[in-house]
XYZ file of C-alpha atoms in Angstrom:
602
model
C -117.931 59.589 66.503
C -117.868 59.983 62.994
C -118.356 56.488 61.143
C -114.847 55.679 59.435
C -116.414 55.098 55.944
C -117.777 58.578 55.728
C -114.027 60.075 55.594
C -112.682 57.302 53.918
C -115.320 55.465 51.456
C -112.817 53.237 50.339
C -111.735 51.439 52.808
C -113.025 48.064 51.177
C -111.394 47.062 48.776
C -114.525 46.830 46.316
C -115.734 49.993 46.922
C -111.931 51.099 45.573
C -112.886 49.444 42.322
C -116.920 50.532 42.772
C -115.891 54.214 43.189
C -113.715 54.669 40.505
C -112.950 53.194 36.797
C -114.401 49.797 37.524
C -116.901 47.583 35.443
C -121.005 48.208 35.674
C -121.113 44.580 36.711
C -118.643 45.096 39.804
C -119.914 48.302 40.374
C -123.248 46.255 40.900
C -121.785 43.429 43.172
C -120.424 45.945 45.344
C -123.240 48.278 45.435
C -125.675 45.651 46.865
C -122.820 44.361 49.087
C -122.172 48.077 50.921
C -125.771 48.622 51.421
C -126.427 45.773 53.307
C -123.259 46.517 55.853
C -125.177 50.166 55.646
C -121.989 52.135 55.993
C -123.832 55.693 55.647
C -124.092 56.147 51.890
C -126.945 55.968 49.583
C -125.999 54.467 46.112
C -128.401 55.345 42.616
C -127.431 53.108 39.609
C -128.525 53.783 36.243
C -130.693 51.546 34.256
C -128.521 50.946 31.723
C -125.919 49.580 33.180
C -123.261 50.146 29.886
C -123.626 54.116 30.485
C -119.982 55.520 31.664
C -119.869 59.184 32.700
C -117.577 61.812 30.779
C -115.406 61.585 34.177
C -114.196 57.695 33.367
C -116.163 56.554 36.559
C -119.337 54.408 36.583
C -122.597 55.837 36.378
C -122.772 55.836 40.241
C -123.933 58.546 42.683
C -122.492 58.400 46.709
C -124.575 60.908 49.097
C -122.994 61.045 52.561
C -125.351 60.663 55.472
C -123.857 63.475 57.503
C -125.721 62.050 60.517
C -122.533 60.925 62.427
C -121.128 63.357 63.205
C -122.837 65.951 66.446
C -120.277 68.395 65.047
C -121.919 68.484 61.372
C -125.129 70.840 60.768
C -127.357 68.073 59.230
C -130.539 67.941 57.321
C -133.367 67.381 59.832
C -135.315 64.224 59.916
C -138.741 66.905 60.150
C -138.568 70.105 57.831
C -138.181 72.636 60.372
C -139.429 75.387 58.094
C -143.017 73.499 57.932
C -143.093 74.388 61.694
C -143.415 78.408 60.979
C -146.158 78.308 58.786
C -149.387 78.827 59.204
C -152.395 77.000 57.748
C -152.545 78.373 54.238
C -148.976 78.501 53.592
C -148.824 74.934 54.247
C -151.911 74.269 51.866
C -150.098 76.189 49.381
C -146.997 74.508 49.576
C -148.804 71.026 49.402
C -150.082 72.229 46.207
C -146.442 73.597 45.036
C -144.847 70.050 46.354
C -147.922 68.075 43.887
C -146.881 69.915 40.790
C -143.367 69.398 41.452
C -143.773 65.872 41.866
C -145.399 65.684 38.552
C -142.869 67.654 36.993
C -140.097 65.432 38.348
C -142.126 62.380 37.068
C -141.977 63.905 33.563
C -138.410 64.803 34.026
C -137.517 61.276 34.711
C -139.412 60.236 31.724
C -136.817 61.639 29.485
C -133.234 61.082 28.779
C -130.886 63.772 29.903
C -128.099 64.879 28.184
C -124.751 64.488 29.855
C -124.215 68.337 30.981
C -127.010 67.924 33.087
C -127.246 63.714 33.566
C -126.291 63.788 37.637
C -125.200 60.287 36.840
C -122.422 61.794 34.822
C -121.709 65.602 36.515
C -121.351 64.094 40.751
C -119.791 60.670 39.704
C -116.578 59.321 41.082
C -114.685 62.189 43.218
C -116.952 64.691 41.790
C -119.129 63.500 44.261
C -119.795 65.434 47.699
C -118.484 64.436 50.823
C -119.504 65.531 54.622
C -118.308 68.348 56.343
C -115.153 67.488 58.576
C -114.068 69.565 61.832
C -110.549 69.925 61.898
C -107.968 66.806 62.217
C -104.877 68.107 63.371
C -100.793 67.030 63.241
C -101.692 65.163 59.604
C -98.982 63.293 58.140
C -96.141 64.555 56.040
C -94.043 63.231 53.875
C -91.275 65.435 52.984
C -90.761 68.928 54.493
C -92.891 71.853 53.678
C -90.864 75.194 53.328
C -90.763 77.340 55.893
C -91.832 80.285 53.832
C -95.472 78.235 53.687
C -97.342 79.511 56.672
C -100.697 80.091 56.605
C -103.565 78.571 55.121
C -104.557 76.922 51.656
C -108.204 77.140 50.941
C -110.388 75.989 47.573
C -113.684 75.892 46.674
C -115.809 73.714 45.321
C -119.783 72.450 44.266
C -120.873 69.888 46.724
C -124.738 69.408 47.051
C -126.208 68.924 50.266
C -129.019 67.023 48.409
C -129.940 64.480 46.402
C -130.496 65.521 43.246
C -133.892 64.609 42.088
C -133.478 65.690 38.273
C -131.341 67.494 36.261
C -128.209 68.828 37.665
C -124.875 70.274 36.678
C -121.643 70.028 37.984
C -121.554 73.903 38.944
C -124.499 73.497 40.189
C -123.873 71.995 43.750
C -123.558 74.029 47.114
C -120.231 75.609 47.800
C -117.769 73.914 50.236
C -114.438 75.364 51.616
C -111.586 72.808 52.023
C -108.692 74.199 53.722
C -104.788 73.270 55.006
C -103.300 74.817 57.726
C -99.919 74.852 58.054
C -97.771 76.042 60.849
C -94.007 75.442 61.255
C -94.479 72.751 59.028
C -97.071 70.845 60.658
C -100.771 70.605 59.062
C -104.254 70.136 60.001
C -107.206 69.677 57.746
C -111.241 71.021 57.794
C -113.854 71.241 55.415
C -116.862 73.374 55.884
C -120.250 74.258 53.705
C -120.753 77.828 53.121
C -123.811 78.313 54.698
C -125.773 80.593 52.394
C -128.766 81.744 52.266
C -130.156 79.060 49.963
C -128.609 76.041 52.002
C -129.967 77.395 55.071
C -133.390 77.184 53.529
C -133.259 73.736 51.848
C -131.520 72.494 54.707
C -134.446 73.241 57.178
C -137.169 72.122 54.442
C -134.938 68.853 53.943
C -134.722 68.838 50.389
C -133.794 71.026 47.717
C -136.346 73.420 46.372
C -134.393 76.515 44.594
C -133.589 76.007 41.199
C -130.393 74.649 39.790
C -128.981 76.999 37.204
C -127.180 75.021 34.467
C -129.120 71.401 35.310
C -132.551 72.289 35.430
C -133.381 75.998 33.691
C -133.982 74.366 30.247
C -136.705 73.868 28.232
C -140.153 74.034 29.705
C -139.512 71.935 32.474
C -136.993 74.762 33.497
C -139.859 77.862 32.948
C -142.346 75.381 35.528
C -139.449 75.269 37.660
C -139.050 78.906 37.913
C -142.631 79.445 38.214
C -142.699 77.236 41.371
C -139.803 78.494 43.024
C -141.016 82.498 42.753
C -145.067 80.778 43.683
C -142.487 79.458 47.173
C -141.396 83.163 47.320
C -144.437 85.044 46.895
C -146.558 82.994 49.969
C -143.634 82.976 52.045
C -142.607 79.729 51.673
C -138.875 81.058 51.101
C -137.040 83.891 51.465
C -135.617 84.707 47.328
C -134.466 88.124 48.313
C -131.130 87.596 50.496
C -129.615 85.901 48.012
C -130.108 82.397 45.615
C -126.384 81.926 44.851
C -123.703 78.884 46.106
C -120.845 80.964 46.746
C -118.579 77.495 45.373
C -116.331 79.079 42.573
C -114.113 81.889 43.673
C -112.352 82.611 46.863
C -110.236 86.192 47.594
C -108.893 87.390 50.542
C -109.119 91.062 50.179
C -109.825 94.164 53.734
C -109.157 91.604 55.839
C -111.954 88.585 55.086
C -112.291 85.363 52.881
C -114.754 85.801 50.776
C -116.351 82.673 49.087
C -118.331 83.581 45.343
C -120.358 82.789 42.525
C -121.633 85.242 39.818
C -125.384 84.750 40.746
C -124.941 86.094 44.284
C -123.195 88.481 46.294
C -119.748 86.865 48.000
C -120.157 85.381 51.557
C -117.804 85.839 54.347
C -115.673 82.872 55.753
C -113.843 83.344 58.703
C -110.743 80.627 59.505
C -110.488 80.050 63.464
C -107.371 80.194 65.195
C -107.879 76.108 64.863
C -107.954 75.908 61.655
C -111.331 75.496 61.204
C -114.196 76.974 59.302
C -117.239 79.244 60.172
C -119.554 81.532 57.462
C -120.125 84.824 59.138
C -122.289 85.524 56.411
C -123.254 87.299 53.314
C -120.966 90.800 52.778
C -122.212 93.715 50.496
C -119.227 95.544 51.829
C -121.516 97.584 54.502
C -124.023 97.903 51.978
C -122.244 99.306 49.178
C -123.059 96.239 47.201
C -126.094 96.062 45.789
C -125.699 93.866 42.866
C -123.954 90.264 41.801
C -120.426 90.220 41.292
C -118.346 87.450 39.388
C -116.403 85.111 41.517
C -112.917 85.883 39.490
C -112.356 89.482 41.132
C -108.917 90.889 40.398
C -106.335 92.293 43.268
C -103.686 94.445 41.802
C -101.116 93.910 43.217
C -99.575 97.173 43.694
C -102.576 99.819 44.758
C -104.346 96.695 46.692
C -107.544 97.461 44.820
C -110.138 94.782 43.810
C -111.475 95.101 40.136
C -114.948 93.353 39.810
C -117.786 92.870 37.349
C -121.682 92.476 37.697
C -123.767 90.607 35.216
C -127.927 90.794 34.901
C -129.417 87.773 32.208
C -133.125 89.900 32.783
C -132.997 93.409 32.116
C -130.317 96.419 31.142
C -128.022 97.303 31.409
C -126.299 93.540 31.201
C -122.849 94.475 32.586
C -121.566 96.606 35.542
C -117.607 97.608 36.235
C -117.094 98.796 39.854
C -113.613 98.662 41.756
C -113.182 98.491 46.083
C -110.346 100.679 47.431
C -107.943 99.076 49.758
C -110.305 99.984 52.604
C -113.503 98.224 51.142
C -114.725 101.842 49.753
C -116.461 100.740 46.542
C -116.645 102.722 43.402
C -119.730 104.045 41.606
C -121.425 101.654 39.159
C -119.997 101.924 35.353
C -122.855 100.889 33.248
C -121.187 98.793 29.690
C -122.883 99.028 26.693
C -123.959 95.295 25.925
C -127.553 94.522 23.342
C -127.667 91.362 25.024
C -126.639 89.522 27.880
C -123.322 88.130 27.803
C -121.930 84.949 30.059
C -118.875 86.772 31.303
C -116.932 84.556 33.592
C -113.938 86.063 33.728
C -111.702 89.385 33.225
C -108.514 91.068 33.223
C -106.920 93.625 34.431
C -103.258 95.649 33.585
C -102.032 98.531 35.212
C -104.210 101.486 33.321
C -107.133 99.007 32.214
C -109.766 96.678 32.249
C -109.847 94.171 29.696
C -113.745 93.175 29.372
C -114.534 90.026 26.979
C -117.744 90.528 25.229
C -117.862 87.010 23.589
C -120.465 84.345 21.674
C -122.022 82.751 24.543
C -125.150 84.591 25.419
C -128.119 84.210 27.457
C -131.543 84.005 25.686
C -134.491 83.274 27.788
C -136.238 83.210 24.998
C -134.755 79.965 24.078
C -136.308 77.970 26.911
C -139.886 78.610 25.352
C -139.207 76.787 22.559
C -137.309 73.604 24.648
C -134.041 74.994 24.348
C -130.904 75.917 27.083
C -131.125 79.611 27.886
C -127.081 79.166 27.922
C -126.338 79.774 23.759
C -123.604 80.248 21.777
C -124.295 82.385 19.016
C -122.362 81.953 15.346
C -123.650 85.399 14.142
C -121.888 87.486 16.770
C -118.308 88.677 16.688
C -116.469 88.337 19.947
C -114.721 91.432 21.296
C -112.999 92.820 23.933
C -113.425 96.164 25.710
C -110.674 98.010 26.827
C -111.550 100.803 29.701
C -109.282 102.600 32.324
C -109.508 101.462 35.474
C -110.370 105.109 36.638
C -113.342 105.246 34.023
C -116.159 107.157 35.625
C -118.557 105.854 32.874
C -117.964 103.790 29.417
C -117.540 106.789 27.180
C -113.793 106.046 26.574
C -114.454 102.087 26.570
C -112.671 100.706 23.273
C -113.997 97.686 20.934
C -111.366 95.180 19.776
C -113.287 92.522 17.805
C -111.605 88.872 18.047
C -113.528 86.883 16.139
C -114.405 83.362 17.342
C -112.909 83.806 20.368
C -114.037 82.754 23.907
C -111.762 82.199 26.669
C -113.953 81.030 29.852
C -110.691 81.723 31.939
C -107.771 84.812 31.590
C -104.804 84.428 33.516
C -103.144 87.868 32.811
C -103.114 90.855 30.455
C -100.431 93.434 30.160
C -99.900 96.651 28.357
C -97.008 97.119 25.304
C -96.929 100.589 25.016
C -94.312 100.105 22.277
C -97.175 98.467 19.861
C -99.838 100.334 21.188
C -101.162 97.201 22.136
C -102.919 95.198 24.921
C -101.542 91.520 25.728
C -104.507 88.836 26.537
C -103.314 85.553 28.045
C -106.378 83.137 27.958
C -107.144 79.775 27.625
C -109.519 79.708 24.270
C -112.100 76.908 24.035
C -114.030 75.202 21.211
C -116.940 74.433 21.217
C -117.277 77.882 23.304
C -120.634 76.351 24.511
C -119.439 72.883 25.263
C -119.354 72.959 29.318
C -122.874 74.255 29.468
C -125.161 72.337 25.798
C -124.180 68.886 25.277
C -122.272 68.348 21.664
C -120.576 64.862 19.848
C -117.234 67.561 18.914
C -114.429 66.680 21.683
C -113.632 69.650 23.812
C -109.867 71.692 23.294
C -108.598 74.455 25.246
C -106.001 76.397 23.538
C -103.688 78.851 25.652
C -103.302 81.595 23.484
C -102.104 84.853 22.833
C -104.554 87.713 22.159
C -102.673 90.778 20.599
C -105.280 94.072 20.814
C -104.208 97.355 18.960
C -105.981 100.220 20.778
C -104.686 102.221 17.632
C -106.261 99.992 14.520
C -108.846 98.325 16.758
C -107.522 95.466 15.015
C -106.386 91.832 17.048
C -104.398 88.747 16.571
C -104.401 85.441 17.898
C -101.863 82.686 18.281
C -101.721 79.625 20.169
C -97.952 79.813 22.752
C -97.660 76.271 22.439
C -96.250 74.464 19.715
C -98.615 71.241 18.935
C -96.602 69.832 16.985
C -94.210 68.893 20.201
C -97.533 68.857 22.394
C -100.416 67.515 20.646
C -103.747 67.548 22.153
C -103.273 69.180 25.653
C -105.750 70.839 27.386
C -104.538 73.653 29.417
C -107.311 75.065 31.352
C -107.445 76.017 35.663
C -104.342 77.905 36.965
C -102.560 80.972 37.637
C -99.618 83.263 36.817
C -97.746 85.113 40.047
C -100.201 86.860 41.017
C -97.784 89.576 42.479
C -97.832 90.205 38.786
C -100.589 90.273 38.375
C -101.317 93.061 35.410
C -98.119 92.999 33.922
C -96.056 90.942 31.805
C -94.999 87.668 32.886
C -92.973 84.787 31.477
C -94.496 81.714 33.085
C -98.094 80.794 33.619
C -99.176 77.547 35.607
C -101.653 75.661 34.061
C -104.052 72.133 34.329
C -103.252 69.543 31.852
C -107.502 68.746 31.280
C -106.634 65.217 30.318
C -108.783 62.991 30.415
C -111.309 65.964 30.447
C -112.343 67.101 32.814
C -110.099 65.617 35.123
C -106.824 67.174 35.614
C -103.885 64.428 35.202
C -100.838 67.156 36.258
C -100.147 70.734 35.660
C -97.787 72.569 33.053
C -95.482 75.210 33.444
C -95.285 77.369 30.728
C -93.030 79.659 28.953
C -95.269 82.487 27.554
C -92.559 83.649 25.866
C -90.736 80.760 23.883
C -93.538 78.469 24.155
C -91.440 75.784 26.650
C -93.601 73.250 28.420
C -92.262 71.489 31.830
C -94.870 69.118 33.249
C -95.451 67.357 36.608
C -97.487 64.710 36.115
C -99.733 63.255 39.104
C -99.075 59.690 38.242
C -101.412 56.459 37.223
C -105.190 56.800 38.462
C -104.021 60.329 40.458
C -106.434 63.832 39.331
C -106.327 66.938 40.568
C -107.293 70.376 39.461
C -105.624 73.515 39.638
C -102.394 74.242 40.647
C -102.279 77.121 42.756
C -98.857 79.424 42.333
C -97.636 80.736 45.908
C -94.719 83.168 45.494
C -92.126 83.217 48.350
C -92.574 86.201 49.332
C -95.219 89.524 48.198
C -92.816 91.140 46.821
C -93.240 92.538 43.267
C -89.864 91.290 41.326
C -88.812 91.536 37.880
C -86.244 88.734 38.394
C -87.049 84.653 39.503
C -90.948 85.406 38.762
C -91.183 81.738 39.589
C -89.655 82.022 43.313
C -92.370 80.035 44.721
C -94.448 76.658 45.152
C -97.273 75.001 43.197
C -100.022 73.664 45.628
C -102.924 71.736 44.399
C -105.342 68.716 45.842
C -104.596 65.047 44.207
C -106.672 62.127 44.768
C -105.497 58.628 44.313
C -108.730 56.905 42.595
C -107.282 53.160 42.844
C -105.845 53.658 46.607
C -108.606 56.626 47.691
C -106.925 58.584 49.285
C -106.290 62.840 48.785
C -103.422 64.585 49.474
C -102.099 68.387 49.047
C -98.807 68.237 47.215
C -96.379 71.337 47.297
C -93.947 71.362 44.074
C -91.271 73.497 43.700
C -92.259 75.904 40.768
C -88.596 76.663 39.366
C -87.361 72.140 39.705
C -90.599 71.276 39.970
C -89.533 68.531 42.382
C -92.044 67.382 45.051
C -91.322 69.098 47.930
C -94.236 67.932 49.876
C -97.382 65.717 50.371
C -99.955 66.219 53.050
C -101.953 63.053 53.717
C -105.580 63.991 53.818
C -108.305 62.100 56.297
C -110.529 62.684 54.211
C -111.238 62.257 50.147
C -111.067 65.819 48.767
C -113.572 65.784 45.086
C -112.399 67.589 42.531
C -113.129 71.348 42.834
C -112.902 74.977 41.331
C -110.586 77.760 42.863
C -108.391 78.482 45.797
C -105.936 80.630 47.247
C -103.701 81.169 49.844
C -103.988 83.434 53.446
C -100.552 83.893 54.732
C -100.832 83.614 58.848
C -99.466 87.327 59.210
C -103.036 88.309 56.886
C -105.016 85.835 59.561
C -103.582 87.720 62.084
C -105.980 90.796 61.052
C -108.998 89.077 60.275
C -112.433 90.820 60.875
């Protein structure tokens, strides 16, 4: 049996005030009292016991020991990998593990900053929990429509590990958390997706690839890539199926869930009939896919296409366009003109084009020689967008809108004005465009905006939709439009009020037209992150474009306890709350499988 405090951490009262938003010295108090009734968790406290992490939660790490539970896949207590080598591979990696160490040492022997302190990134709910087989007939309060059948997954970083230096937020290992529902009852499971690289670090016991944001800086971060390719090249690890965490993105699209992040190729997840969770495995769509592809993929909604992008930080050419027919049958490679590198997140799509943000954060590996993040935002470029036809055979027709000092990490739709000759960009734009990856003193703001590109004067505007004056300060970042709209104009988009960032205290629904804001607000001490828009129906209306219910995880930090609550999108009254078993940390994206798309999974 699974021991009670690994689902529910909380379930002394301390630990409620330990966990979340409570002093250093309680934090301390309870920390020494939970170890000694050893209730599965490790706790690291920092040596300066006034530090508070950017998430308002103590500078306090939890790692579940995962060890409870037969039906978890757990670190073992003896590498396993050790076992398959032979004498000089074993030498070798001795020598590896010594430099290591004294690289870690080092590490340690500096202050980090806060994008890559773990102390501040995992804190709180931001920290992982175990795996959970599914608990079925889970408590409702309300009724759930009956319109909502299927299953709600999200994504999220969770590390298997420890971390022993530096490490980022995005950096963790991906893990699925889904709700079935059926005839309004629910059941709940959360799964790793076992990639490639967990595999690995699971059977050494530790982990040994290289976190991208947290640790590939400076000269501590060129030693650590040294290392991990000297692993590759005596066969120490495999770095050639794949180094990625599949823990952003998830899509359902020819009949699979596929989990993604940009540095990898997306990995299969199958739902069982249960409810439950299993990772067939990486899919390069029968070996079409031969390259990376960004974990925001668009489905239009009408010719059931998928509309990707593939990014390379090394070598030329730096961007790749590709699209997958309805049947998985993928498109030849577009190569995009790019002189550098370009941290491109995100994309849109209308129903001709492609709408391709070439903005100021770059990647210069050249940066890291000198001590630097390879992750840079560049004042001397001009941010642009490309506009290409979805058909495009190569980038000869591609056309340059500059923006200037514009990034959006995140686009939520795009449309086409024929009228104006003009392309319609609905982002989220951020300041300091760099500020989620190089730590700076200048307080975060994400503007949704209004980006206005003329094909015909290659000329573009910008506006913020809402009016600060009436709503000063909110962050609107995480969300969704109908996404059976996706690629043509809509009126409302549904959005995470950031606040505090990065938590996510409720969501907004706004009026991209007259600028109208309606919030639901989680209440005192509840977060989420982002709300997830789940029209009634797939059909593709002009009328009631917000038919349909907002979904989204909330965790109660003062009771700990998570939830799923379903809001109606046009009252936005609470419809719904599904009582969790387990805490649910704070993740990335989701979607929604209806049970008649189950129904044909491969």
């Amino acid at each position: 049996m699974m021991n009670p405090a690994l689902t529910n951490p909380c379930t002394k009262s301390d630990w409620a005030q330990l966990a979340f938003n409570s002093s250093p010295k309680k934090a301390m108090i309870c920390t020494r009292k939970l170890s000694k009734e050893n209730i599965g968790y490790n706790y690291y406290t920092s040596s300066n016991n006034n530090i508070q992490c950017a998430t308002a939660s103590p500078s306090i790490l939890h790692f579940p020991n995962t060890t409870h539970d037969n039906n978890v896949k757990n670190p073992p207590t003896k590498p396993q990998q050790l076992k398959k080598w032979n004498i000089f591979q074993k030498a070798v990696g001795a020598a590896i593990d010594m430099v290591e160490t004294a690289l870690v040492s080092l590490e340690r022997s500096q202050p980090l900053p806060k994008t890559s302190d773990p102390k501040v990134q995992i804190a709180g709910n931001f920290a992982p929990v175990p795996e959970m087989p599914v608990k079925q007939s889970l408590h409702v309060t309300g009724e759930i429509p009956g319109c909502i059948d299927g299953v709600y997954v999200r994504n999220g970083a969770n590390p298997l590990f420890e971390p022993t230096a530096g490490h980022h937020l995005f950096d963790g290992d991906g893990m699925v958390h889904a709700v079935t529902i059926h005839d309004g009852v629910a059941s709940y499971a959360c799964r790793f997706t076992e990639t490639s690289r967990l595999a690995q670090e699971r059977d050494l016991g530790r982990a040994v690839f290289p976190k991208a944001i947290g640790e590939l800086h400076g000269h501590s971060g060129i030693a650590r890539l040294m290392l991990f390719y000297s692993r590759g090249l005596f066969g120490l690890i495999d770095n050639e199926h794949g180094m990625g965490v599949a823990n952003a993105g998830l899509v359902y699209f020819n009949d699979r869930l596929l989990a993604m992040s940009e540095d990898d190729i997306p990995y299969q997840v199958r739902v069982t009939p249960a409810g439950d969770l299993k990772t067939v495995g990486r899919f390069d769509f029968k070996g079409q896919l031969t390259s990376t592809m960004i974990a925001h993929p668009k489905l239009d909604p009408e010719s059931k296409e998928l509309f990707a992008l593939s990014y390379d930080v090394l070598k030329a050419p730096y961007l790749k366009y590709f699209k997958f027919s309805q049947d998985g049958e993928k498109s030849a490679d577009v190569d995009i003109p790019l002189n550098e590198p370009t941290m491109m997140h995100d994309f849109a799509i209308t129903k001709k084009f492609v709408v391709i943000p070439d903005q100021q954060v770059v990647f210069k590996m050249k940066e890291m020689i000198t001590g630097g993040s390879p992750v840079v935002y560049d004042k001397n470029k001009t941010s642009r967008f490309g506009i290409m036809r979805k058909d495009a055979k190569d980038a000869s027709d591609i056309t340059w809108v500059t923006s200037p000092h514009t990034f959006c990490f995140h686009l939520w739709n795009a449309w086409e004005e024929s009228e104006t000759e003009e392309i319609v960009v609905i982002g989220s734009c951020m300041t300091p465009p760099d500020s989620i990856f190089n730590e700076c003193d200048e307080n975060l703001q994400s503007v949704l905006s209004e980006i206005r590109l003329n094909l015909r004067t290659g000329e573009s505007t910008r506006r913020p939709i809402i009016d600060f004056s009436q709503h000063p300060h909110i962050n609107l970042e995480a969300g969704m439009v109908n996404r059976n709209l996706l690629g043509r104009k809509t009126r409302f988009a549904y959005l995470a009020i950031s606040e505090p960032w990065p938590k996510v205290s409720g969501f907004a629904k706004v009026d991209l037209i007259t600028g109208e804001v309606k919030k639901f607000m989680y209440g005192s001490e509840k977060y989420g992150g982002e709300p997830f828009f789940l029209p009634h129906d797939n059909s593709i209306l002009d009328e009631s474009e917000d038919d349909g219910y907002i979904m989204g995880f909330v965790h109660d930090e003062e009771e700990c306890k998570s939830e799923l609550l379903i809001v109606n999108a046009q009252t936005l009254q609470l419809e719904a709350a599904v009582k969790l078993p387990s805490r649910v940390p704070y993740g990335f994206h989701g979607t929604f499988v209806r049970s008649e798309d189950l129904s044909h999974q491969a």
